[in-house]
mmCIF file of C-alpha atoms and ligand atoms in Angstrom:
data_model
loop_
_atom_site.group_PDB
_atom_site.id
_atom_site.type_symbol
_atom_site.label_atom_id
_atom_site.label_comp_id
_atom_site.label_asym_id
_atom_site.label_seq_id
_atom_site.Cartn_x
_atom_site.Cartn_y
_atom_site.Cartn_z
ATOM 1 C CA MET A 30 128.661 215.873 244.991
ATOM 2 C CA THR A 31 132.035 217.137 243.401
ATOM 3 C CA ASP A 32 134.846 216.814 246.120
ATOM 4 C CA LEU A 33 135.310 220.750 247.090
ATOM 5 C CA SER A 34 131.664 220.920 247.771
ATOM 6 C CA ASP A 35 131.514 217.880 250.231
ATOM 7 C CA ALA A 36 134.508 219.739 251.502
ATOM 8 C CA VAL A 37 132.889 222.557 252.158
ATOM 9 C CA ASN A 38 129.327 221.817 254.041
ATOM 10 C CA ALA A 39 131.699 219.252 255.963
ATOM 11 C CA LEU A 40 132.823 222.120 258.217
ATOM 12 C CA THR A 41 129.698 224.419 257.613
ATOM 13 C CA LYS A 42 126.110 221.861 257.760
ATOM 14 C CA PRO A 43 125.155 220.749 260.752
ATOM 15 C CA SER A 44 124.917 217.408 261.228
ATOM 16 C CA ARG A 45 123.387 214.581 263.113
ATOM 17 C CA THR A 46 124.489 210.712 264.656
ATOM 18 C CA LYS A 47 122.962 208.195 265.143
ATOM 19 C CA VAL A 48 123.931 207.120 269.101
ATOM 20 C CA ILE A 49 123.786 203.642 270.551
ATOM 21 C CA ARG A 50 123.435 203.611 274.387
ATOM 22 C CA ASP A 51 124.524 200.578 276.205
ATOM 23 C CA ASP A 52 120.704 199.431 277.084
ATOM 24 C CA ASN A 53 120.690 198.609 272.403
ATOM 25 C CA THR A 54 118.549 201.485 272.830
ATOM 26 C CA THR A 55 119.453 204.545 269.927
ATOM 27 C CA VAL A 56 119.468 208.556 269.965
ATOM 28 C CA THR A 57 119.599 210.947 267.861
ATOM 29 C CA VAL A 58 122.598 213.525 268.396
ATOM 30 C CA HIS A 59 122.809 216.883 266.355
ATOM 31 C CA HIS A 60 125.546 219.248 265.719
ATOM 32 C CA ASP A 61 126.311 222.436 264.700
ATOM 33 C CA PRO A 62 128.162 222.915 261.762
ATOM 34 C CA LEU A 63 131.953 221.805 262.412
ATOM 35 C CA LEU A 64 133.196 225.682 261.886
ATOM 36 C CA ALA A 65 130.052 227.070 264.373
ATOM 37 C CA GLN A 66 131.275 224.680 267.673
ATOM 38 C CA LEU A 67 135.013 225.559 266.549
ATOM 39 C CA GLU A 68 133.542 229.572 267.475
ATOM 40 C CA GLN A 69 131.423 228.172 269.882
ATOM 41 C CA ALA A 70 134.773 226.424 271.989
ATOM 42 C CA VAL A 71 136.203 229.252 271.637
ATOM 43 C CA THR A 72 133.472 231.436 272.706
ATOM 44 C CA SER A 73 132.484 228.812 276.109
ATOM 45 C CA ALA A 74 135.945 230.039 277.383
ATOM 46 C CA ILE A 75 135.606 234.377 277.121
ATOM 47 C CA GLY A 76 132.459 233.427 278.863
ATOM 48 C CA ASN A 77 134.575 231.753 281.900
ATOM 49 C CA GLY A 78 136.813 234.146 282.408
ATOM 50 C CA GLY A 79 138.598 233.657 279.112
ATOM 51 C CA GLY A 80 141.006 231.084 281.752
ATOM 52 C CA GLY A 81 138.327 228.335 281.329
ATOM 53 C CA GLY A 82 137.737 226.227 284.212
ATOM 54 C CA SER A 83 139.936 222.615 284.552
ATOM 55 C CA ALA A 84 143.605 221.676 283.352
ATOM 56 C CA THR A 85 142.572 220.204 280.426
ATOM 57 C CA GLY A 86 139.608 222.939 279.111
ATOM 58 C CA SER A 87 141.938 225.662 279.436
ATOM 59 C CA VAL A 88 144.239 223.926 277.423
ATOM 60 C CA LEU A 89 141.698 223.152 274.850
ATOM 61 C CA ASN A 90 139.894 226.205 274.597
ATOM 62 C CA ASP A 91 143.735 227.751 273.765
ATOM 63 C CA GLU A 92 143.869 225.006 270.940
ATOM 64 C CA ALA A 93 140.614 225.904 270.172
ATOM 65 C CA LEU A 94 141.937 229.667 269.383
ATOM 66 C CA TYR A 95 144.869 229.667 267.764
ATOM 67 C CA ARG A 96 142.889 226.491 265.683
ATOM 68 C CA LEU A 97 140.631 229.404 264.465
ATOM 69 C CA THR A 98 142.992 232.487 264.866
ATOM 70 C CA VAL A 99 144.529 230.203 261.216
ATOM 71 C CA ILE A 100 141.301 228.585 259.960
ATOM 72 C CA ARG A 101 140.289 232.406 259.754
ATOM 73 C CA THR A 102 143.533 234.289 258.955
ATOM 74 C CA GLN A 103 143.303 231.232 255.621
ATOM 75 C CA LEU A 104 139.290 231.780 255.110
ATOM 76 C CA GLY A 105 140.908 235.503 254.869
ATOM 77 C CA ASP A 106 143.752 235.342 252.258
ATOM 78 C CA TRP A 107 140.934 233.125 249.856
ATOM 79 C CA CYS A 108 138.212 235.828 250.319
ATOM 80 C CA ARG A 109 140.312 237.874 249.444
ATOM 81 C CA LEU A 110 141.415 235.927 246.353
ATOM 82 C CA VAL A 111 137.804 235.695 244.634
ATOM 83 C CA ASN A 112 136.455 239.536 246.264
ATOM 84 C CA VAL A 113 134.134 238.506 248.588
ATOM 85 C CA LYS A 114 134.316 240.044 252.213
ATOM 86 C CA HIS A 115 135.632 237.592 254.644
ATOM 87 C CA ASP A 116 133.074 238.020 258.367
ATOM 88 C CA ARG A 117 136.283 237.137 260.525
ATOM 89 C CA GLN A 118 133.092 236.550 262.915
ATOM 90 C CA ASP A 119 131.193 233.289 261.106
ATOM 91 C CA ALA A 120 133.646 231.194 259.283
ATOM 92 C CA VAL A 121 130.712 229.472 258.286
ATOM 93 C CA GLN A 122 129.017 232.175 256.048
ATOM 94 C CA SER A 123 132.200 233.482 254.622
ATOM 95 C CA LEU A 124 133.543 229.584 253.552
ATOM 96 C CA ARG A 125 129.582 229.558 252.343
ATOM 97 C CA ARG A 126 130.182 233.154 249.995
ATOM 98 C CA TRP A 127 134.068 232.391 249.365
ATOM 99 C CA HIS A 128 132.322 228.704 247.798
ATOM 100 C CA VAL A 129 129.602 230.131 245.638
ATOM 101 C CA ALA A 130 133.141 232.565 244.453
ATOM 102 C CA PHE A 131 135.350 230.433 243.798
ATOM 103 C CA LEU A 132 132.713 228.613 241.843
ATOM 104 C CA GLY A 133 132.254 231.451 239.652
ATOM 105 C CA GLY A 134 135.715 231.038 238.789
ATOM 106 C CA THR A 135 138.768 229.221 237.151
ATOM 107 C CA GLY A 136 140.772 228.446 239.946
ATOM 108 C CA GLU A 137 142.057 224.844 240.055
ATOM 109 C CA ALA A 138 140.033 222.795 243.397
ATOM 110 C CA ASP A 139 142.759 220.770 243.789
ATOM 111 C CA PHE A 140 144.438 222.925 246.601
ATOM 112 C CA TYR A 141 141.380 224.101 248.427
ATOM 113 C CA VAL A 142 140.008 220.663 249.256
ATOM 114 C CA LYS A 143 142.523 219.547 250.848
ATOM 115 C CA ALA A 144 142.765 222.587 253.053
ATOM 116 C CA LEU A 145 139.200 222.051 254.174
ATOM 117 C CA ARG A 146 139.950 218.647 254.562
ATOM 118 C CA GLY A 147 142.227 219.345 257.006
ATOM 119 C CA TRP A 148 140.776 221.602 259.354
ATOM 120 C CA ALA A 149 137.692 219.622 258.816
ATOM 121 C CA TYR A 150 140.225 216.813 260.565
ATOM 122 C CA THR A 151 141.757 219.210 263.330
ATOM 123 C CA ILE A 152 138.567 220.365 264.526
ATOM 124 C CA VAL A 153 136.598 217.018 265.375
ATOM 125 C CA GLU A 154 140.150 215.330 266.711
ATOM 126 C CA LEU A 155 139.882 218.574 268.653
ATOM 127 C CA LEU A 156 136.748 218.427 270.101
ATOM 128 C CA ASP A 157 135.893 215.140 270.267
ATOM 129 C CA PRO A 158 139.126 213.125 270.523
ATOM 130 C CA PRO A 159 138.515 209.283 270.751
ATOM 131 C CA LYS A 160 138.279 207.379 273.782
ATOM 132 C CA THR A 161 140.573 205.570 274.684
ATOM 133 C CA VAL A 162 140.154 202.711 277.179
ATOM 134 C CA PRO A 163 143.800 201.265 278.327
ATOM 135 C CA LEU A 164 143.735 197.036 279.430
ATOM 136 C CA ALA A 165 146.108 196.151 282.401
ATOM 137 C CA GLY A 166 148.984 193.998 281.357
ATOM 138 C CA ALA A 167 151.403 192.169 278.839
ATOM 139 C CA CYS A 168 151.083 193.173 274.630
ATOM 140 C CA PRO A 169 150.300 189.849 273.525
ATOM 141 C CA VAL A 170 151.918 190.404 271.135
ATOM 142 C CA CYS A 171 155.903 192.382 272.091
ATOM 143 C CA LYS A 172 155.011 191.058 276.047
ATOM 144 C CA ALA A 173 155.523 194.697 276.979
ATOM 145 C CA VAL A 174 154.020 195.795 279.674
ATOM 146 C CA ASN A 175 155.233 200.317 279.421
ATOM 147 C CA TRP A 176 155.157 202.059 276.910
ATOM 148 C CA VAL A 177 156.213 205.235 276.144
ATOM 149 C CA GLY A 178 153.506 208.511 277.375
ATOM 150 C CA PRO A 179 154.040 211.459 274.335
ATOM 151 C CA ASP A 180 155.750 213.380 277.066
ATOM 152 C CA ASP A 181 158.250 210.945 277.639
ATOM 153 C CA THR A 182 157.701 209.233 280.682
ATOM 154 C CA LEU A 183 157.375 205.176 281.116
ATOM 155 C CA ARG A 184 153.941 203.876 281.859
ATOM 156 C CA ALA A 185 151.889 200.808 281.926
ATOM 157 C CA SER A 186 149.203 199.003 280.099
ATOM 158 C CA PRO A 187 150.466 199.307 276.258
ATOM 159 C CA VAL A 188 147.177 198.451 275.044
ATOM 160 C CA ALA A 189 144.770 200.429 274.723
ATOM 161 C CA VAL A 190 141.294 199.798 273.047
ATOM 162 C CA MET A 191 139.209 203.572 271.764
ATOM 163 C CA TYR A 192 136.297 204.401 270.115
ATOM 164 C CA ASP A 193 134.874 207.736 269.117
ATOM 165 C CA HIS A 194 131.534 208.948 270.726
ATOM 166 C CA ALA A 195 130.026 208.866 267.697
ATOM 167 C CA ASN A 196 129.765 205.159 267.095
ATOM 168 C CA PRO A 197 131.898 203.078 269.461
ATOM 169 C CA TYR A 198 130.572 199.568 267.905
ATOM 170 C CA ARG A 199 131.862 200.151 264.346
ATOM 171 C CA SER A 200 134.947 202.294 265.556
ATOM 172 C CA VAL A 201 136.078 200.102 268.420
ATOM 173 C CA ARG A 202 139.575 199.476 267.793
ATOM 174 C CA ALA A 203 142.293 198.520 269.679
ATOM 175 C CA MET A 204 146.692 199.089 269.853
ATOM 176 C CA CYS A 205 149.710 198.495 271.648
ATOM 177 C CA ARG A 206 151.532 202.232 271.952
ATOM 178 C CA VAL A 207 154.677 200.812 272.113
ATOM 179 C CA GLU A 208 156.348 202.773 269.283
ATOM 180 C CA THR A 209 159.000 199.288 267.436
ATOM 181 C CA CYS A 210 155.808 196.902 268.347
ATOM 182 C CA ASP A 211 152.309 198.679 266.180
ATOM 183 C CA ALA A 212 149.821 195.654 266.992
ATOM 184 C CA GLU A 213 146.849 197.145 265.809
ATOM 185 C CA TRP A 214 143.277 194.604 266.706
ATOM 186 C CA VAL A 215 140.009 196.038 264.168
ATOM 187 C CA GLY A 216 136.185 195.870 264.555
ATOM 188 C CA ALA A 217 134.721 194.958 267.918
ATOM 189 C CA ASP A 218 135.589 190.245 267.407
ATOM 190 C CA SER A 219 138.736 190.875 267.549
ATOM 191 C CA VAL A 220 138.673 193.768 270.388
ATOM 192 C CA GLU A 221 136.192 191.694 272.557
ATOM 193 C CA GLU A 222 138.775 188.325 271.545
ATOM 194 C CA LEU A 223 142.120 190.486 272.746
ATOM 195 C CA VAL A 224 139.928 191.468 275.608
ATOM 196 C CA GLU A 225 139.628 187.815 276.925
ATOM 197 C CA GLU A 226 143.096 186.638 276.091
ATOM 198 C CA MET A 227 144.651 189.527 278.285
ATOM 199 C CA SER A 228 142.350 189.353 281.612
ATOM 200 C CA GLU A 229 142.656 185.314 281.228
ATOM 201 C CA ALA A 230 146.757 185.831 280.535
ATOM 202 C CA ASP A 231 146.397 188.128 283.983
ATOM 203 C CA HIS A 232 144.695 185.867 286.115
ATOM 204 C CA GLY A 233 147.167 183.074 285.490
HETATM 205 ZN ZN1 LIG B 10 153.133 195.362 272.082
#
């Protein structure tokens, strides 16, 4: 399979992930295509009266609407270039149609692969951001006890453990969020050691 097909499939095909639960059993979770998930995020916001319920929900919906608008506009341009119909309500079908027409032409794929990967990354980050668990205490590397948050305020607990919802064990990592430090711990073993080290320091 080519890079372009991979990039198109990542956005237009349903997917499955195995999620390992706390009791070590696994469940298989089915996901709609990424583009469909983005459309649903926007539609559900309108169904709720447009504003969304909680503050975070509303921010997510604004961002989703913005991202979807950008993607629709770009996809519309691409469809025009290869003379296929662009359905504004169905990005999955539109992208598939574009892909078939594009493969029949002589266009250079690199630009599109890059753009499509960017869309997929953006949607995943938006709809399923990594989970963050701050660790109390000083960073063992830079010894800082505070860090500057994205909103420029001083915050406690510079070191945080992060993991992706779909694959907590394999994706687990920790990092110091002090800009000049950037210490990072990758993998379950090193994160476990870090947590032990920090809780010992905390108690003694
Ligand atoms: Zn640090």
